[in-house]
Structure formats: structure tokens, C-alpha cells
Amino acid sequence: MTAVLLAVVLAALLAVLHFVWPFLAGRGGAYSTSSVAAARWAFQVVGVRGKRVVDLGCGYGRVLALAKSMGAASVAGVEIDPIRWLICVVRCRCRVALGDMFKFDVSDADVVYIFQWPSVNARLAEKLKRELKPGAYVVSYMWEVPGLALVAHNPALRVYIYKRPEEPRQELSH
């Protein structure tokens, strides 16, 4: 009887840790699912067909699977939780890194999708401004991303779309 109780307590502890691990590690928010309707709307607005889509904190891969089904040329994600990472790899059959989204290179992305806490978005904004190529989009579910230029917002779906500005043209000096 004691072994069964110990197993149940251990399983419950692991389940709780699974959902709050990114938050406790200080590398993301606690787990919650993204809205497929919000992601679909945003992906239609930016037109993901033929584009490279990256999901920072991809969880179980719902958004990556959606981007793939909408014709994205490639999809990739990063997930810090090993259980979600494994499920996403199996589900999406795409490149999914097990690791820290702050160390994941997004320089080749056309669209970056995020669903993080506001404090994490503030930290991600600096990375995105530094690494994204001109013209790349950032789609944020639920929370704004400070310091990026908002190009579309759907309040009913709680989704924000930002675009990294094109580099200003430099005049040639004679």
C-alpha cells in the first residue's frame, strides 16, 4: 500500500512539474495551450504558405502542425520540457530542438510564433529585434511584445502581429 501511495504522489509531482517547468526554470511561462483559431487567423494574415515558421516554446506542436497544414515551407520549434518536446517531435515530424528559446537561432525565420508571459515577451523582444531578418513577422498569442511595431491585432482572438521593419536604405555618398 505504501509503494502505491508513493507512486501516486511521485506521479502527481511529476505532472505538476511538467506543467510549470519552463516557469520555474525562468525560461518561459507555465504551460497552457495556444488558440488554434488565433494562430490560423494570424497565419492567414501573414500568409505562411511557402514561409519558414518557428515556434518558440512549441509545447505539443499544435501551432507547428497548423503551419504545416497551411503550406509553410518549413516549420521548426524549440521546447524546454522533454515530455512536450518528445510529443511534438512525434506529432509534427519536423525540427524541434530540446532547449532554451533564448539560445535558439531565429535568423532564418519568416514568421515567429510565441505564447509566453508578458515579462518573457519583453526579454524575447530584444532577441527578436537583434536576430530577425527585415520583413519577418512575430505572432504573439495573448500578450503584447514591447518595442516591436504592431501591424495587426485581433482583440476577440487575443492575437498580435508584428513585423520587423525593413532596413532603411543607405544613401551612397560620392
C-alpha positions as YAML, in Angstrom:
chain: A
units: angstrom
residues:
- id: 1
  name: MET
  ca: [0.00, 0.00, 0.00]
- id: 2
  name: THR
  ca: [2.81, 2.43, 0.84]
- id: 3
  name: ALA
  ca: [4.51, 1.78, -2.51]
- id: 4
  name: VAL
  ca: [1.29, 2.58, -4.36]
- id: 5
  name: LEU
  ca: [0.82, 5.82, -2.39]
- id: 6
  name: LEU
  ca: [4.44, 6.79, -3.06]
- id: 7
  name: ALA
  ca: [3.98, 6.10, -6.78]
- id: 8
  name: VAL
  ca: [0.81, 8.22, -6.90]
- id: 9
  name: VAL
  ca: [2.50, 11.11, -5.08]
- id: 10
  name: LEU
  ca: [5.53, 10.89, -7.36]
- id: 11
  name: ALA
  ca: [3.33, 10.81, -10.47]
- id: 12
  name: ALA
  ca: [1.37, 13.84, -9.25]
- id: 13
  name: LEU
  ca: [4.59, 15.73, -8.53]
- id: 14
  name: LEU
  ca: [5.95, 14.93, -12.00]
- id: 15
  name: ALA
  ca: [2.70, 16.06, -13.61]
- id: 16
  name: VAL
  ca: [2.80, 19.38, -11.78]
- id: 17
  name: LEU
  ca: [6.48, 19.90, -12.64]
- id: 18
  name: HIS
  ca: [5.72, 19.09, -16.28]
- id: 19
  name: PHE
  ca: [3.26, 21.98, -16.49]
- id: 20
  name: VAL
  ca: [5.30, 24.58, -14.59]
- id: 21
  name: TRP
  ca: [8.87, 23.59, -15.53]
- id: 22
  name: PRO
  ca: [9.54, 26.45, -18.01]
- id: 23
  name: PHE
  ca: [8.24, 28.98, -15.48]
- id: 24
  name: LEU
  ca: [10.31, 27.52, -12.64]
- id: 25
  name: ALA
  ca: [13.39, 27.41, -14.88]
- id: 26
  name: GLY
  ca: [12.86, 31.11, -15.66]
- id: 27
  name: ARG
  ca: [12.89, 30.36, -19.40]
- id: 28
  name: GLY
  ca: [9.23, 30.74, -20.31]
- id: 29
  name: GLY
  ca: [5.71, 30.63, -18.96]
- id: 30
  name: ALA
  ca: [3.82, 27.82, -17.35]
- id: 31
  name: TYR
  ca: [2.16, 25.55, -19.89]
- id: 32
  name: SER
  ca: [-1.11, 26.49, -21.49]
- id: 33
  name: THR
  ca: [-2.32, 25.72, -25.00]
- id: 34
  name: SER
  ca: [-2.40, 28.29, -27.77]
- id: 35
  name: SER
  ca: [-5.63, 29.02, -29.56]
- id: 36
  name: VAL
  ca: [-5.67, 27.28, -32.93]
- id: 37
  name: ALA
  ca: [-8.26, 29.84, -34.13]
- id: 38
  name: ALA
  ca: [-5.94, 32.73, -33.20]
- id: 39
  name: ALA
  ca: [-2.94, 31.09, -34.87]
- id: 40
  name: ARG
  ca: [-4.99, 30.31, -38.00]
- id: 41
  name: TRP
  ca: [-6.20, 33.93, -38.25]
- id: 42
  name: ALA
  ca: [-2.66, 35.28, -37.82]
- id: 43
  name: PHE
  ca: [-1.18, 32.79, -40.30]
- id: 44
  name: GLN
  ca: [-3.80, 33.79, -42.87]
- id: 45
  name: VAL
  ca: [-2.98, 37.47, -42.34]
- id: 46
  name: VAL
  ca: [0.78, 36.99, -42.78]
- id: 47
  name: GLY
  ca: [0.42, 34.24, -45.38]
- id: 48
  name: VAL
  ca: [2.54, 31.34, -44.12]
- id: 49
  name: ARG
  ca: [2.40, 29.38, -47.39]
- id: 50
  name: GLY
  ca: [5.99, 28.97, -48.57]
- id: 51
  name: LYS
  ca: [7.46, 30.62, -45.46]
- id: 52
  name: ARG
  ca: [9.70, 29.39, -42.65]
- id: 53
  name: VAL
  ca: [7.77, 29.29, -39.37]
- id: 54
  name: VAL
  ca: [9.39, 28.96, -35.92]
- id: 55
  name: ASP
  ca: [7.52, 28.43, -32.65]
- id: 56
  name: LEU
  ca: [9.41, 29.44, -29.50]
- id: 57
  name: GLY
  ca: [8.05, 27.23, -26.76]
- id: 58
  name: CYS
  ca: [6.21, 24.92, -29.13]
- id: 59
  name: GLY
  ca: [4.70, 22.64, -26.49]
- id: 60
  name: TYR
  ca: [2.94, 19.67, -28.05]
- id: 61
  name: GLY
  ca: [3.21, 21.13, -31.58]
- id: 62
  name: ARG
  ca: [-0.35, 22.28, -32.31]
- id: 63
  name: VAL
  ca: [0.83, 25.54, -33.91]
- id: 64
  name: LEU
  ca: [3.60, 23.84, -35.90]
- id: 65
  name: ALA
  ca: [1.14, 21.24, -37.20]
- id: 66
  name: LEU
  ca: [-1.24, 24.05, -38.21]
- id: 67
  name: ALA
  ca: [1.51, 25.99, -40.03]
- id: 68
  name: LYS
  ca: [2.49, 22.80, -41.86]
- id: 69
  name: SER
  ca: [-1.11, 22.15, -42.89]
- id: 70
  name: MET
  ca: [-1.36, 25.74, -44.16]
- id: 71
  name: GLY
  ca: [1.58, 25.22, -46.52]
- id: 72
  name: ALA
  ca: [4.57, 26.58, -44.62]
- id: 73
  name: ALA
  ca: [7.78, 25.69, -46.45]
- id: 74
  name: SER
  ca: [9.37, 24.60, -43.19]
- id: 75
  name: VAL
  ca: [8.42, 24.54, -39.54]
- id: 76
  name: ALA
  ca: [10.72, 24.35, -36.55]
- id: 77
  name: GLY
  ca: [10.31, 24.72, -32.85]
- id: 78
  name: VAL
  ca: [12.09, 24.73, -29.54]
- id: 79
  name: GLU
  ca: [10.75, 23.32, -26.28]
- id: 80
  name: ILE
  ca: [12.45, 23.17, -22.89]
- id: 81
  name: ASP
  ca: [10.24, 20.44, -21.41]
- id: 82
  name: PRO
  ca: [11.42, 16.97, -22.52]
- id: 83
  name: ILE
  ca: [7.95, 15.39, -22.43]
- id: 84
  name: ARG
  ca: [6.35, 18.09, -24.60]
- id: 85
  name: TRP
  ca: [9.43, 18.07, -26.85]
- id: 86
  name: LEU
  ca: [9.10, 14.32, -27.50]
- id: 87
  name: ILE
  ca: [5.38, 14.56, -28.19]
- id: 88
  name: CYS
  ca: [5.97, 17.48, -30.58]
- id: 89
  name: VAL
  ca: [8.72, 15.61, -32.48]
- id: 90
  name: VAL
  ca: [6.44, 12.60, -32.96]
- id: 91
  name: ARG
  ca: [3.39, 14.72, -33.81]
- id: 92
  name: CYS
  ca: [4.97, 17.21, -36.22]
- id: 93
  name: ARG
  ca: [7.85, 15.26, -37.74]
- id: 94
  name: CYS
  ca: [9.85, 18.45, -38.03]
- id: 95
  name: ARG
  ca: [12.94, 20.04, -36.48]
- id: 96
  name: VAL
  ca: [12.24, 20.55, -32.79]
- id: 97
  name: ALA
  ca: [15.13, 21.46, -30.52]
- id: 98
  name: LEU
  ca: [15.11, 20.44, -26.88]
- id: 99
  name: GLY
  ca: [16.41, 23.54, -25.18]
- id: 100
  name: ASP
  ca: [16.22, 27.20, -24.35]
- id: 101
  name: MET
  ca: [14.33, 29.50, -26.71]
- id: 102
  name: PHE
  ca: [16.70, 32.33, -25.84]
- id: 103
  name: LYS
  ca: [19.52, 30.29, -27.40]
- id: 104
  name: PHE
  ca: [17.55, 29.14, -30.47]
- id: 105
  name: ASP
  ca: [18.55, 30.88, -33.71]
- id: 106
  name: VAL
  ca: [15.62, 32.58, -35.45]
- id: 107
  name: SER
  ca: [17.62, 34.46, -38.09]
- id: 108
  name: ASP
  ca: [16.20, 32.44, -41.00]
- id: 109
  name: ALA
  ca: [12.55, 32.61, -39.82]
- id: 110
  name: ASP
  ca: [9.90, 34.43, -41.83]
- id: 111
  name: VAL
  ca: [7.33, 34.03, -39.01]
- id: 112
  name: VAL
  ca: [7.99, 33.51, -35.30]
- id: 113
  name: TYR
  ca: [5.10, 32.40, -33.09]
- id: 114
  name: ILE
  ca: [5.15, 32.93, -29.31]
- id: 115
  name: PHE
  ca: [2.82, 32.40, -26.39]
- id: 116
  name: GLN
  ca: [4.72, 33.48, -23.32]
- id: 117
  name: TRP
  ca: [4.22, 35.63, -20.23]
- id: 118
  name: PRO
  ca: [4.48, 39.43, -20.68]
- id: 119
  name: SER
  ca: [7.82, 39.51, -18.81]
- id: 120
  name: VAL
  ca: [9.20, 36.81, -21.13]
- id: 121
  name: ASN
  ca: [7.91, 38.68, -24.19]
- id: 122
  name: ALA
  ca: [9.81, 41.77, -23.05]
- id: 123
  name: ARG
  ca: [13.02, 39.74, -22.94]
- id: 124
  name: LEU
  ca: [12.24, 38.00, -26.23]
- id: 125
  name: ALA
  ca: [11.67, 41.38, -27.93]
- id: 126
  name: GLU
  ca: [15.37, 42.19, -27.67]
- id: 127
  name: LYS
  ca: [16.35, 38.83, -29.16]
- id: 128
  name: LEU
  ca: [13.82, 39.18, -31.97]
- id: 129
  name: LYS
  ca: [14.90, 42.73, -32.85]
- id: 130
  name: ARG
  ca: [18.52, 41.59, -32.90]
- id: 131
  name: GLU
  ca: [18.13, 38.31, -34.83]
- id: 132
  name: LEU
  ca: [15.14, 38.55, -37.16]
- id: 133
  name: LYS
  ca: [15.68, 39.48, -40.77]
- id: 134
  name: PRO
  ca: [13.92, 42.55, -42.11]
- id: 135
  name: GLY
  ca: [10.30, 41.86, -43.01]
- id: 136
  name: ALA
  ca: [9.91, 38.88, -40.67]
- id: 137
  name: TYR
  ca: [6.70, 38.63, -38.66]
- id: 138
  name: VAL
  ca: [6.19, 37.92, -34.96]
- id: 139
  name: VAL
  ca: [2.83, 36.49, -33.91]
- id: 140
  name: SER
  ca: [2.11, 36.70, -30.19]
- id: 141
  name: TYR
  ca: [-0.87, 34.99, -28.67]
- id: 142
  name: MET
  ca: [-2.42, 36.67, -25.63]
- id: 143
  name: TRP
  ca: [0.24, 39.28, -24.79]
- id: 144
  name: GLU
  ca: [1.84, 42.27, -26.50]
- id: 145
  name: VAL
  ca: [5.53, 42.40, -27.34]
- id: 146
  name: PRO
  ca: [7.02, 45.74, -26.28]
- id: 147
  name: GLY
  ca: [9.32, 47.52, -28.70]
- id: 148
  name: LEU
  ca: [8.04, 45.87, -31.88]
- id: 149
  name: ALA
  ca: [5.87, 47.57, -34.50]
- id: 150
  name: LEU
  ca: [2.29, 46.27, -34.36]
- id: 151
  name: VAL
  ca: [0.78, 45.68, -37.81]
- id: 152
  name: ALA
  ca: [-2.41, 43.79, -36.92]
- id: 153
  name: HIS
  ca: [-4.38, 42.86, -33.82]
- id: 154
  name: ASN
  ca: [-7.48, 40.76, -33.30]
- id: 155
  name: PRO
  ca: [-8.86, 41.62, -29.84]
- id: 156
  name: ALA
  ca: [-11.51, 38.90, -29.98]
- id: 157
  name: LEU
  ca: [-8.85, 36.22, -30.55]
- id: 158
  name: ARG
  ca: [-6.24, 37.97, -28.38]
- id: 159
  name: VAL
  ca: [-3.53, 37.78, -31.02]
- id: 160
  name: TYR
  ca: [-0.97, 40.39, -32.08]
- id: 161
  name: ILE
  ca: [1.08, 40.53, -35.27]
- id: 162
  name: TYR
  ca: [4.31, 42.49, -35.50]
- id: 163
  name: LYS
  ca: [6.69, 42.99, -38.40]
- id: 164
  name: ARG
  ca: [10.38, 43.69, -38.21]
- id: 165
  name: PRO
  ca: [10.92, 46.87, -40.19]
- id: 166
  name: GLU
  ca: [12.79, 46.71, -43.45]
- id: 167
  name: GLU
  ca: [16.28, 48.13, -43.11]
- id: 168
  name: PRO
  ca: [16.39, 51.79, -44.07]
- id: 169
  name: ARG
  ca: [18.12, 52.38, -47.35]
- id: 170
  name: GLN
  ca: [21.52, 53.92, -47.00]
- id: 171
  name: GLU
  ca: [22.34, 56.66, -49.44]
- id: 172
  name: LEU
  ca: [25.59, 56.25, -51.29]
- id: 173
  name: SER
  ca: [27.99, 59.08, -50.66]
- id: 174
  name: HIS
  ca: [30.01, 60.39, -53.57]
...
